[in-house]
Coordinates of C-alpha atoms in Angstrom, one line a residue:
Chain A
M1 CA 13.8 -17.3 10.4
S2 CA 14.3 -16.3 6.6
V3 CA 12.4 -14.1 4.0
E4 CA 12.3 -15.9 0.3
L5 CA 11.3 -14.5 -2.8
A6 CA 11.0 -16.9 -5.7
G7 CA 10.6 -15.9 -9.5
V8 CA 8.5 -12.7 -7.8
S9 CA 7.2 -10.1 -10.6
A10 CA 5.3 -7.5 -8.9
G11 CA 5.2 -3.8 -10.1
P12 CA 8.7 -3.2 -11.5
L13 CA 10.2 -6.3 -9.9
A14 CA 10.7 -9.0 -12.7
G15 CA 11.4 -12.3 -11.7
V16 CA 13.1 -11.8 -8.5
S17 CA 14.4 -14.5 -6.6
V18 CA 16.3 -13.6 -3.4
T19 CA 16.6 -15.0 0.3
F20 CA 17.2 -12.7 3.3
D21 CA 18.3 -14.7 6.5
A22 CA 18.7 -13.7 10.0
G23 CA 20.7 -10.6 10.1
L24 CA 20.6 -6.8 8.9
H25 CA 20.2 -6.5 5.1
V26 CA 20.5 -3.2 3.3
V27 CA 18.7 -2.9 -0.5
L28 CA 19.8 0.2 -2.2
G29 CA 17.5 1.2 -4.6
Q30 CA 14.8 3.9 -5.3
A31 CA 10.9 3.3 -4.7
S32 CA 10.7 3.1 -8.6
D33 CA 13.1 0.2 -8.7
G34 CA 10.8 -1.9 -6.6
A35 CA 11.9 -1.2 -3.2
A36 CA 8.3 0.1 -2.3
V37 CA 6.6 -2.9 -3.7
L38 CA 8.9 -5.2 -2.3
V39 CA 8.0 -3.8 1.2
E40 CA 4.5 -4.6 0.4
L41 CA 5.0 -8.2 -0.9
I42 CA 7.1 -8.9 2.3
A43 CA 4.5 -7.3 4.5
G44 CA 1.6 -9.4 2.6
L45 CA -0.3 -6.5 1.5
V46 CA 0.2 -7.0 -2.3
A47 CA 0.2 -10.5 -4.1
P48 CA 2.8 -11.0 -6.8
R49 CA 1.8 -11.3 -10.4
A50 CA 4.0 -14.2 -10.3
G51 CA 6.3 -16.3 -8.0
S52 CA 5.8 -17.0 -4.1
V53 CA 6.7 -15.0 -1.0
R54 CA 7.5 -16.7 2.0
V55 CA 8.2 -15.1 5.3
D56 CA 9.4 -18.0 7.9
G57 CA 8.0 -20.6 5.7
K58 CA 4.5 -19.0 5.2
D59 CA 2.9 -16.8 2.6
P60 CA 2.0 -13.5 4.4
R61 CA -0.4 -12.6 2.1
R62 CA -2.6 -15.5 3.1
S63 CA -1.5 -16.1 6.7
P64 CA -2.7 -13.4 9.4
E65 CA -0.4 -14.9 12.2
T66 CA 2.5 -14.2 10.0
R67 CA 1.5 -10.7 9.1
A68 CA 1.0 -10.1 12.9
R69 CA 5.0 -10.9 13.3
I70 CA 6.0 -8.5 10.5
G71 CA 7.3 -5.2 11.2
A72 CA 6.7 -3.3 8.3
L73 CA 7.3 0.6 7.2
L74 CA 5.9 1.4 3.9
E75 CA 6.8 4.3 1.6
H76 CA 3.7 6.0 2.0
E77 CA 1.8 5.1 5.6
P78 CA -2.1 5.4 5.3
V79 CA -4.0 7.4 7.6
F80 CA -4.5 5.2 10.8
P81 CA -8.3 4.4 11.1
A82 CA -8.7 5.7 14.3
R83 CA -9.9 8.9 16.0
D84 CA -6.4 9.7 17.2
L85 CA -2.9 8.6 16.7
A86 CA -3.0 6.8 20.2
G87 CA -6.0 5.1 19.3
G88 CA -4.5 4.1 16.0
V89 CA -1.4 2.5 18.0
S90 CA -3.8 0.9 20.4
N91 CA -5.9 -1.0 17.7
A92 CA -2.8 -2.1 16.1
L93 CA -1.3 -3.6 19.6
A94 CA -4.7 -5.3 20.2
L95 CA -4.6 -7.0 16.6
R96 CA -1.2 -8.1 17.0
G97 CA -2.5 -9.7 20.3
G98 CA 0.6 -8.8 22.1
G99 CA -0.9 -6.3 24.7
G100 CA 1.3 -3.3 25.6
E101 CA 0.4 0.4 26.5
A102 CA 0.2 2.9 23.1
R103 CA 1.3 5.9 25.1
A104 CA 4.3 4.0 26.4
L105 CA 5.2 3.0 23.1
L106 CA 4.7 6.6 21.6
E107 CA 6.5 8.2 24.5
S108 CA 9.6 6.0 24.1
H109 CA 10.0 6.9 20.6
G110 CA 9.6 10.7 21.4
L111 CA 6.0 10.7 20.3
A112 CA 4.0 11.6 23.5
G113 CA 3.4 14.9 22.1
V114 CA 1.5 13.9 19.3
A115 CA -0.7 10.6 20.9
A116 CA -3.9 12.9 20.9
M117 CA -3.6 14.2 17.6
R118 CA -6.4 13.4 15.2
A119 CA -5.3 10.6 13.0
A120 CA -6.7 12.3 10.0
D121 CA -4.5 15.2 10.7
A122 CA -1.2 13.6 11.1
P123 CA 1.3 14.4 8.5
P124 CA 3.0 11.9 6.3
E125 CA 6.3 11.8 7.8
L126 CA 4.6 11.8 11.2
R127 CA 2.7 8.6 10.2
R128 CA 5.8 7.0 9.2
H129 CA 7.4 7.5 12.3
V130 CA 4.5 6.0 14.3
A131 CA 4.3 3.0 12.0
L132 CA 8.4 2.5 12.6
A133 CA 7.7 2.9 16.2
L134 CA 5.2 0.0 15.9
A135 CA 7.6 -1.9 13.9
L136 CA 10.6 -1.6 16.1
E137 CA 8.7 -2.5 19.4
L138 CA 7.1 -5.6 17.7
A139 CA 7.6 -8.6 20.1
K140 CA 9.4 -11.5 18.6
P141 CA 9.0 -10.7 14.9
A142 CA 9.3 -12.9 12.2
A143 CA 10.8 -10.1 9.6
L144 CA 11.3 -6.4 9.7
V145 CA 11.1 -4.9 6.4
L146 CA 11.5 -1.0 6.4
F147 CA 11.3 1.7 3.7
E148 CA 13.9 4.7 4.2
P149 CA 14.1 3.8 8.4
L150 CA 16.4 6.6 8.9
A151 CA 14.1 9.2 7.1
T152 CA 11.3 9.3 9.2
G153 CA 11.5 12.8 9.9
A154 CA 13.1 15.2 12.4
L155 CA 11.7 13.4 15.5
S156 CA 13.6 10.3 14.9
S157 CA 16.8 9.6 16.3
R158 CA 18.9 7.8 13.4
D159 CA 21.2 6.2 16.3
Q160 CA 18.4 4.7 18.3
V161 CA 17.0 3.1 15.1
R162 CA 19.9 1.9 13.7
A163 CA 20.9 0.6 17.2
R164 CA 17.7 -1.4 17.4
L165 CA 17.7 -2.6 13.9
V166 CA 21.2 -4.1 14.8
E167 CA 19.9 -5.5 17.9
R168 CA 16.9 -7.1 16.1
A169 CA 19.2 -8.5 13.6
A170 CA 21.4 -10.0 16.3
D171 CA 18.6 -11.7 17.7
G172 CA 18.2 -13.9 14.6
V173 CA 15.1 -11.8 12.9
P174 CA 15.9 -10.9 9.1
V175 CA 16.0 -7.1 9.0
I176 CA 15.4 -5.9 5.6
A177 CA 16.3 -1.8 5.2
L178 CA 15.5 -0.2 2.0
T179 CA 17.2 2.9 1.0
A180 CA 18.3 5.2 -1.9
S181 CA 20.8 6.7 -0.1
P182 CA 24.3 5.6 -0.2
R183 CA 24.9 7.5 3.1
D184 CA 22.1 5.7 4.8
A185 CA 23.3 2.4 3.6
S186 CA 26.6 3.1 4.7
E187 CA 25.6 4.1 8.2
L188 CA 23.2 1.2 8.4
G189 CA 26.1 -1.4 7.7
G190 CA 24.9 -5.1 7.0
S191 CA 25.0 -6.8 4.0
L192 CA 24.3 -4.6 0.7
V193 CA 22.4 -5.7 -2.4
L194 CA 21.6 -3.3 -4.8
L195 CA 18.3 -3.0 -6.7
D196 CA 18.0 -1.6 -9.9
R197 CA 15.2 -1.0 -12.2
G198 CA 13.2 -4.1 -10.7
R199 CA 16.3 -6.4 -10.4
F200 CA 18.9 -7.0 -7.7
V201 CA 22.2 -6.5 -9.7
R202 CA 25.2 -6.8 -7.4
R203 CA 26.1 -7.5 -3.9
P204 CA 29.0 -5.1 -2.9
R205 CA 31.0 -6.2 0.1
A206 CA 30.3 -2.8 1.6
A207 CA 28.7 0.4 1.4
L208 CA 32.3 2.0 0.2
P209 CA 32.9 4.3 -2.7
S210 CA 35.1 1.5 -4.3
E211 CA 32.6 -1.1 -3.9
L212 CA 29.5 1.0 -5.0
T213 CA 31.3 2.6 -8.0
P214 CA 34.3 0.1 -9.0
N215 CA 37.0 2.0 -11.3
A216 CA 35.5 5.5 -10.8
P217 CA 37.4 8.3 -9.3
L218 CA 37.2 8.4 -5.5
A219 CA 36.9 11.3 -3.4
L220 CA 37.9 12.7 0.4
R221 CA 36.2 15.1 2.1
V222 CA 39.3 16.9 4.2
R223 CA 38.6 19.7 6.8
A224 CA 41.6 21.6 7.9
S225 CA 42.5 24.5 9.7
D226 CA 44.1 26.3 6.7
V227 CA 42.4 24.9 3.6
Q228 CA 44.0 27.6 1.4
K229 CA 47.4 26.3 2.1
L230 CA 46.6 22.5 2.0
V231 CA 44.9 23.1 -1.4
A232 CA 48.0 24.9 -3.1
R233 CA 49.9 22.1 -1.9
L234 CA 47.9 19.6 -3.1
A235 CA 47.4 20.8 -6.4
T236 CA 50.9 19.6 -7.4
D237 CA 50.6 16.4 -6.0
P238 CA 50.7 13.2 -8.5
A239 CA 48.1 11.6 -6.6
V240 CA 45.5 14.0 -6.6
S241 CA 43.5 14.3 -9.9
G242 CA 41.1 17.1 -8.9
L243 CA 40.1 19.4 -5.9
D244 CA 36.7 21.1 -4.9
W245 CA 37.3 23.9 -3.0
D246 CA 35.3 27.0 -1.9
A247 CA 37.7 29.9 -3.0
S248 CA 35.9 32.4 -1.2
G249 CA 37.8 31.2 2.1
A250 CA 34.9 30.8 4.1
A251 CA 34.7 26.8 4.0
D252 CA 36.9 24.9 6.0
E253 CA 36.8 21.8 3.8
V254 CA 38.0 20.3 0.4
L255 CA 37.3 17.5 -1.7
V256 CA 40.3 15.9 -2.9
R257 CA 39.9 13.6 -6.1
G258 CA 42.1 10.5 -7.1
A259 CA 42.4 6.9 -7.9
D260 CA 43.2 5.3 -4.8
A261 CA 42.1 6.4 -1.5
N262 CA 45.1 5.4 0.3
S263 CA 47.2 7.4 -1.5
L264 CA 44.8 10.3 -1.4
A265 CA 44.7 10.1 2.5
L266 CA 48.7 10.0 2.5
A267 CA 49.1 12.9 0.4
V268 CA 46.7 14.9 2.3
M269 CA 48.7 13.8 5.8
A270 CA 52.1 14.6 4.1
A271 CA 51.1 18.0 3.1
A272 CA 49.3 18.9 6.4
R273 CA 52.5 17.9 8.2
E274 CA 54.8 19.8 5.9
L275 CA 52.5 22.9 6.1
D276 CA 52.1 22.5 9.9
V277 CA 48.1 22.3 9.1
T278 CA 45.8 20.7 11.4
V279 CA 43.4 18.1 9.8
S280 CA 40.4 17.5 11.8
A281 CA 38.4 15.2 9.3
I282 CA 39.3 12.8 6.5
E283 CA 36.2 10.8 5.2
P284 CA 35.3 9.3 1.9
V285 CA 32.9 11.0 -0.1
L286 CA 29.7 8.2 -1.1
P287 CA 28.5 8.3 -4.5
A288 CA 25.0 9.5 -5.4
L289 CA 22.9 6.7 -6.3
E290 CA 23.0 7.9 -9.9
E291 CA 26.5 7.3 -9.8
V292 CA 26.1 3.7 -8.4
R293 CA 23.2 2.9 -11.2
A294 CA 25.7 4.2 -13.8
A295 CA 28.4 2.1 -12.6
N296 CA 25.8 -0.8 -12.8
V297 CA 25.4 0.0 -16.5
A298 CA 29.1 0.3 -17.0
L299 CA 29.8 -3.1 -15.5
W300 CA 26.7 -4.7 -17.3
R301 CA 28.5 -3.3 -20.4
A302 CA 31.7 -4.5 -19.7
A303 CA 30.5 -7.9 -19.0
Y304 CA 28.3 -7.8 -22.2
D305 CA 31.6 -6.6 -24.3
A306 CA 33.7 -9.5 -22.3
A307 CA 31.1 -12.2 -23.5
Y308 CA 31.2 -10.7 -27.1
R309 CA 34.9 -10.7 -27.4
A310 CA 35.0 -14.5 -26.1
G311 CA 32.3 -15.6 -28.4
R312 CA 34.0 -13.9 -31.4
D313 CA 37.6 -15.1 -30.6
H314 CA 36.1 -18.8 -30.2
A315 CA 34.2 -18.5 -33.9
E316 CA 37.4 -16.9 -35.3
K317 CA 39.4 -20.1 -33.9
R318 CA 36.9 -22.2 -35.2
A319 CA 37.0 -20.7 -38.6
A320 CA 40.7 -20.9 -38.7
A321 CA 41.1 -24.6 -37.7
P322 CA 41.8 -26.8 -40.7
K323 CA 38.6 -28.7 -42.1
T324 CA 38.6 -32.4 -40.9
E325 CA 37.7 -35.2 -43.7
G326 CA 34.2 -35.9 -44.4
T327 CA 32.8 -32.7 -43.4
S328 CA 31.7 -30.3 -46.1
Chain B
M1 CA -10.5 -5.0 19.6
T2 CA -11.2 -8.0 17.6
A3 CA -10.9 -7.8 13.7
L4 CA -14.5 -8.0 13.1
A5 CA -14.9 -5.2 15.5
S6 CA -12.6 -3.1 13.6
G7 CA -14.4 -3.7 10.4
A8 CA -17.5 -2.5 11.6
R9 CA -16.1 0.7 13.2
L10 CA -14.4 1.2 10.1
G11 CA -17.3 1.1 8.1
F12 CA -19.8 3.3 10.4
G13 CA -16.7 5.6 10.9
R14 CA -16.8 6.4 7.4
L15 CA -20.2 6.5 6.7
V16 CA -21.3 8.9 9.7
R17 CA -18.9 11.6 7.9
V18 CA -20.4 14.8 7.3
S19 CA -20.7 14.4 3.5
S20 CA -21.9 10.9 3.6
L21 CA -24.7 12.3 6.1
A22 CA -25.3 15.3 3.4
A23 CA -25.8 12.7 0.6
A24 CA -28.4 10.8 2.6
V25 CA -30.1 14.1 3.1
I26 CA -30.2 14.8 -0.4
A27 CA -31.4 11.5 -1.2
L28 CA -34.1 11.8 0.7
L29 CA -34.8 15.4 -0.5
A30 CA -34.8 13.9 -3.9
V31 CA -37.0 11.0 -3.1
A32 CA -39.7 13.3 -1.3
T33 CA -39.7 15.7 -4.2
A34 CA -40.0 12.9 -6.9
A35 CA -43.0 11.4 -5.0
L36 CA -44.7 14.9 -4.8
L37 CA -44.3 15.3 -8.2
E38 CA -45.7 11.8 -9.0
R39 CA -48.9 12.7 -6.7
R40 CA -49.5 15.8 -8.3
A41 CA -49.4 14.4 -11.9
S42 CA -51.9 11.4 -11.1
P43 CA -52.7 10.1 -7.6
L44 CA -53.5 6.9 -8.9
L45 CA -50.6 4.2 -8.4
A46 CA -48.3 7.2 -7.6
P47 CA -46.7 5.4 -4.7
D48 CA -45.8 2.5 -7.1
R49 CA -44.3 4.6 -9.4
A50 CA -42.5 6.9 -7.1
L51 CA -41.0 3.6 -5.3
T52 CA -40.3 1.7 -8.5
D53 CA -38.6 4.4 -10.5
V54 CA -37.2 6.8 -8.3
A55 CA -36.8 5.5 -4.7
L56 CA -35.7 2.0 -4.8
G57 CA -35.0 2.1 -8.7
I58 CA -32.7 5.1 -9.0
V59 CA -31.9 6.5 -5.5
L60 CA -31.0 3.6 -3.4
P61 CA -28.8 2.0 -5.8
L62 CA -26.8 5.1 -6.3
L63 CA -26.7 5.9 -2.4
A64 CA -25.8 2.0 -1.7
Y65 CA -22.9 2.5 -4.4
G66 CA -21.8 5.9 -3.1
S67 CA -21.6 4.5 0.6
V68 CA -19.7 1.3 -0.4
S69 CA -17.2 3.5 -2.2
R70 CA -17.1 5.6 0.8
A71 CA -16.6 2.9 3.4
L72 CA -13.8 1.4 1.2
E73 CA -12.3 4.7 0.4
G74 CA -12.7 4.1 -3.2
Q75 CA -10.2 1.3 -3.1
R76 CA -10.4 -2.7 -3.7
L77 CA -12.0 -4.6 -0.8
D78 CA -9.1 -5.8 0.0
R79 CA -6.5 -3.1 0.0
A80 CA -8.9 -1.1 1.9
L81 CA -8.6 -3.3 4.9
D82 CA -4.9 -3.4 4.9
A83 CA -4.5 -0.9 7.6
F84 CA -5.8 -3.8 9.8
A85 CA -4.5 -6.7 7.9
R86 CA -1.1 -5.6 7.9
Y87 CA -1.3 -6.2 11.9
G88 CA -2.4 -9.6 11.8
A89 CA -6.2 -9.0 11.1
S90 CA -8.0 -11.8 8.9
R91 CA -9.2 -9.6 6.2
R92 CA -12.3 -11.5 5.9
S93 CA -13.2 -11.1 9.5
V94 CA -12.6 -7.3 9.0
A95 CA -14.5 -7.2 5.7
L96 CA -17.3 -9.0 7.5
G97 CA -17.5 -6.1 10.2
V98 CA -17.4 -3.7 7.3
L99 CA -20.1 -5.6 5.5
A100 CA -22.4 -5.5 8.7
S101 CA -21.9 -1.8 8.9
L102 CA -22.9 -1.6 5.3
T103 CA -26.0 -3.7 5.8
L104 CA -27.3 -2.1 8.4
S105 CA -26.8 1.2 7.4
L106 CA -28.3 0.6 3.9
A107 CA -30.9 -1.2 5.2
V108 CA -32.0 1.6 7.6
S109 CA -31.7 4.2 4.5
G110 CA -33.7 1.9 2.3
A111 CA -36.4 1.6 4.7
V112 CA -36.5 5.2 5.5
I113 CA -36.4 6.2 1.8
A114 CA -39.0 3.8 1.1
A115 CA -41.4 5.3 3.9
V116 CA -40.7 8.8 3.0
S117 CA -41.9 7.9 -0.7
V118 CA -44.9 6.3 0.4
I119 CA -45.9 9.0 2.9
V120 CA -45.3 11.8 0.5
T121 CA -47.6 10.0 -2.4
R122 CA -50.6 9.2 0.2
V123 CA -52.8 11.6 1.9
P124 CA -52.7 11.3 5.4
A125 CA -56.2 10.1 5.9
D126 CA -55.4 7.1 3.4
P127 CA -56.3 4.0 5.3
L128 CA -53.7 2.0 3.5
L129 CA -50.9 4.4 4.7
L130 CA -49.8 2.5 7.7
R131 CA -49.6 -0.9 6.0
D132 CA -48.1 0.2 3.0
T133 CA -45.4 2.2 4.8
L134 CA -44.3 -0.9 6.7
T135 CA -44.5 -3.2 3.5
S136 CA -42.3 -0.7 1.6
S137 CA -40.2 -0.3 4.3
W138 CA -39.6 -3.8 4.5
I139 CA -38.6 -4.0 0.9
G140 CA -36.2 -1.2 1.4
A141 CA -34.5 -2.5 4.0
L142 CA -34.2 -5.8 2.0
A143 CA -33.0 -3.9 -1.1
G144 CA -30.4 -1.9 0.7
A145 CA -29.0 -5.2 2.5
A146 CA -28.8 -6.5 -1.0
Y147 CA -27.3 -3.6 -2.5
A148 CA -24.7 -3.6 0.3
A149 CA -23.3 -7.1 -0.7
W150 CA -23.7 -6.7 -4.3
F151 CA -21.3 -3.6 -4.4
L152 CA -18.7 -5.0 -1.8
L153 CA -18.7 -8.2 -4.1
G154 CA -18.4 -5.7 -7.1
S155 CA -15.4 -4.2 -5.2
T156 CA -13.4 -7.2 -5.1
F157 CA -12.8 -6.6 -9.0
G158 CA -10.7 -4.4 -10.6
R159 CA -7.3 -2.5 -9.7
H160 CA -9.0 0.1 -7.4
G161 CA -12.4 -1.8 -6.8
G162 CA -13.7 -0.6 -10.3
G163 CA -16.2 -3.5 -10.2
R164 CA -18.7 -1.6 -8.3
F165 CA -19.4 0.6 -11.3
W166 CA -19.8 -2.5 -13.5
A167 CA -22.3 -3.9 -10.5
L168 CA -24.3 -0.9 -10.5
A169 CA -24.4 -0.9 -14.4
V170 CA -25.2 -4.4 -15.0
D171 CA -28.0 -4.3 -12.1
W172 CA -29.4 -1.1 -14.1
V173 CA -29.1 -2.7 -17.5
V174 CA -29.6 -6.4 -17.1
G175 CA -31.3 -6.4 -13.7
A176 CA -34.6 -4.1 -15.0
G177 CA -35.7 -7.3 -17.2
S178 CA -38.3 -10.1 -16.6
T179 CA -35.9 -12.8 -18.3
A180 CA -33.6 -15.4 -16.8
A181 CA -30.9 -12.8 -17.5
A182 CA -32.5 -10.5 -14.5
L183 CA -32.1 -13.6 -12.1
P184 CA -29.0 -12.9 -10.4
W185 CA -29.2 -9.1 -9.8
P186 CA -31.4 -7.5 -6.9
R187 CA -33.3 -4.9 -9.2
G188 CA -35.6 -7.2 -10.8
H189 CA -36.7 -8.9 -7.5
I190 CA -37.2 -5.3 -5.9
R191 CA -39.4 -4.5 -8.7
N192 CA -41.5 -7.8 -8.3
L193 CA -41.9 -6.9 -4.8
L194 CA -43.1 -3.3 -5.8
G195 CA -45.7 -5.1 -7.9
A196 CA -44.1 -4.5 -11.5
E197 CA -43.4 -7.4 -14.1
P198 CA -41.7 -10.2 -12.1
V199 CA -38.7 -12.1 -13.0
M200 CA -39.6 -15.3 -14.9
R201 CA -43.3 -15.1 -13.4
M202 CA -41.9 -15.9 -9.9
P203 CA -44.4 -15.5 -7.3
E204 CA -44.1 -12.2 -5.1
W205 CA -43.2 -14.1 -2.3
S206 CA -40.4 -15.6 -3.7
A207 CA -38.8 -12.3 -4.5
S208 CA -38.1 -11.8 -0.7
L209 CA -36.5 -15.1 -0.5
A210 CA -34.5 -14.2 -3.6
L211 CA -33.2 -11.2 -2.3
V212 CA -32.1 -13.0 0.9
L213 CA -30.3 -15.4 -1.0
L214 CA -28.7 -13.0 -3.2
F215 CA -27.3 -11.2 -0.1
V216 CA -25.8 -14.6 1.1
L217 CA -24.5 -15.2 -1.9
Y218 CA -22.7 -12.0 -2.8
A219 CA -21.5 -11.5 0.7
T220 CA -20.2 -15.0 0.9
L221 CA -18.4 -14.3 -2.5
A222 CA -16.8 -11.1 -1.5
L223 CA -15.6 -12.9 1.6
V224 CA -14.2 -16.1 -0.3
R225 CA -12.5 -13.4 -2.8
S226 CA -10.8 -11.6 -0.1
P227 CA -7.6 -13.3 0.8
K228 CA -7.2 -14.2 4.3

């Protein structure tokens, strides 16, 4: 099973070609980058201006049977066309033809208390949560495509959702999770692809700071028993280029910045051992999406400059070469 | 629940809301008021004027336009059905269900509007009252059904189904004539049935047939234009 987009233009997406095979794929990008419309395209709800979308070899826009096997979570879930939420879920299950009990499904996702709520009164986050439950419980899906699956409200358990997605991916289903949060991308794991202003721009190997923002200074969040002493020691360490610390003394953590994560971690541990400070956590600080986008621009610029220099050097070499006979 | 039943329930569910029912009541009051004014102005041919100019000429098309917009929640036809299509329903089947609900409700509305218009313009002792009421109700029902399909077809055009408005405008402007240009729109045939100048001198009986054929044509085109 796979999801294929060939030369697709829709909304901000411009001539996108990408294939998502079986497994967990995380698309890091904002709704305005085309993430929201990507979900609608794969779910068969909108037609591309150009190009084609195939899910398991069929166009979901024109194949109801394929749509029934796609679990989708939209950016803005519409109001369920039913009297109450249980009725909406029941309709969806009946249309899919797979049977199942609406209340049992809601109960398994901690939503039993809202089953009788009027569908029109359900807030957007709750509608997304119900839609996520429907997507995750789809029997034999052809694909799952989920917009911000870890951000469906307080009722959702992030671990439960993540585990379910991993399980589905292991079953051979293409699972595509779209998020604007590098933290969620890191938490989800899977293969990562960056969506920036309507184009897939990079495939970092993992949602790590060094991959998301190459060549940018790194930061480690350090929790320790005596942060003040640790900061005083680290301030003189050559591996550390900066420290962000709440000097009021209330905080038990400090952000340590530097060029290399390993050197920073070693510096922290050496300082902690020397000062007899207990370090309870060291974790990399993930860059914000804006920083990732800025890194994309920097990489494009670097690639452009390199190509420009190569072209200029080539032209200079040709100009400097002696002219051969017969040429004018 | 089948896709067809889902569509019918969707249509009826949105049409029986308080605001939709209030619009129907206002339409009836407008028709009754206009009919009363026509009767006071001149009892001669008052039923014809009330039906042609107001009840089936203005009120029914506007009510049909509003009802279709409401049933589709101001969306294009295919987008309005996404809530079912995403779970595997065929949009065409759901659209057929929506069309059925709209056709039924607008046929009943058209019949009631026409009946009210006739009853108010004629005196109770009029021997033609019953016959005119039944005939006008039939024309109103046919007109309501034709407008349901026409505006549903219009809803397949435009980003948000804005084709509905153009369908209303075309019917209003071009459909009121008697030339070949009025042939494809409901208004000319409705006017013919009510005794106005016929489209292309077609006999009165053929206007009923034309409305039925137009209904089938509009409905078919609307369904064909919806992706599966």
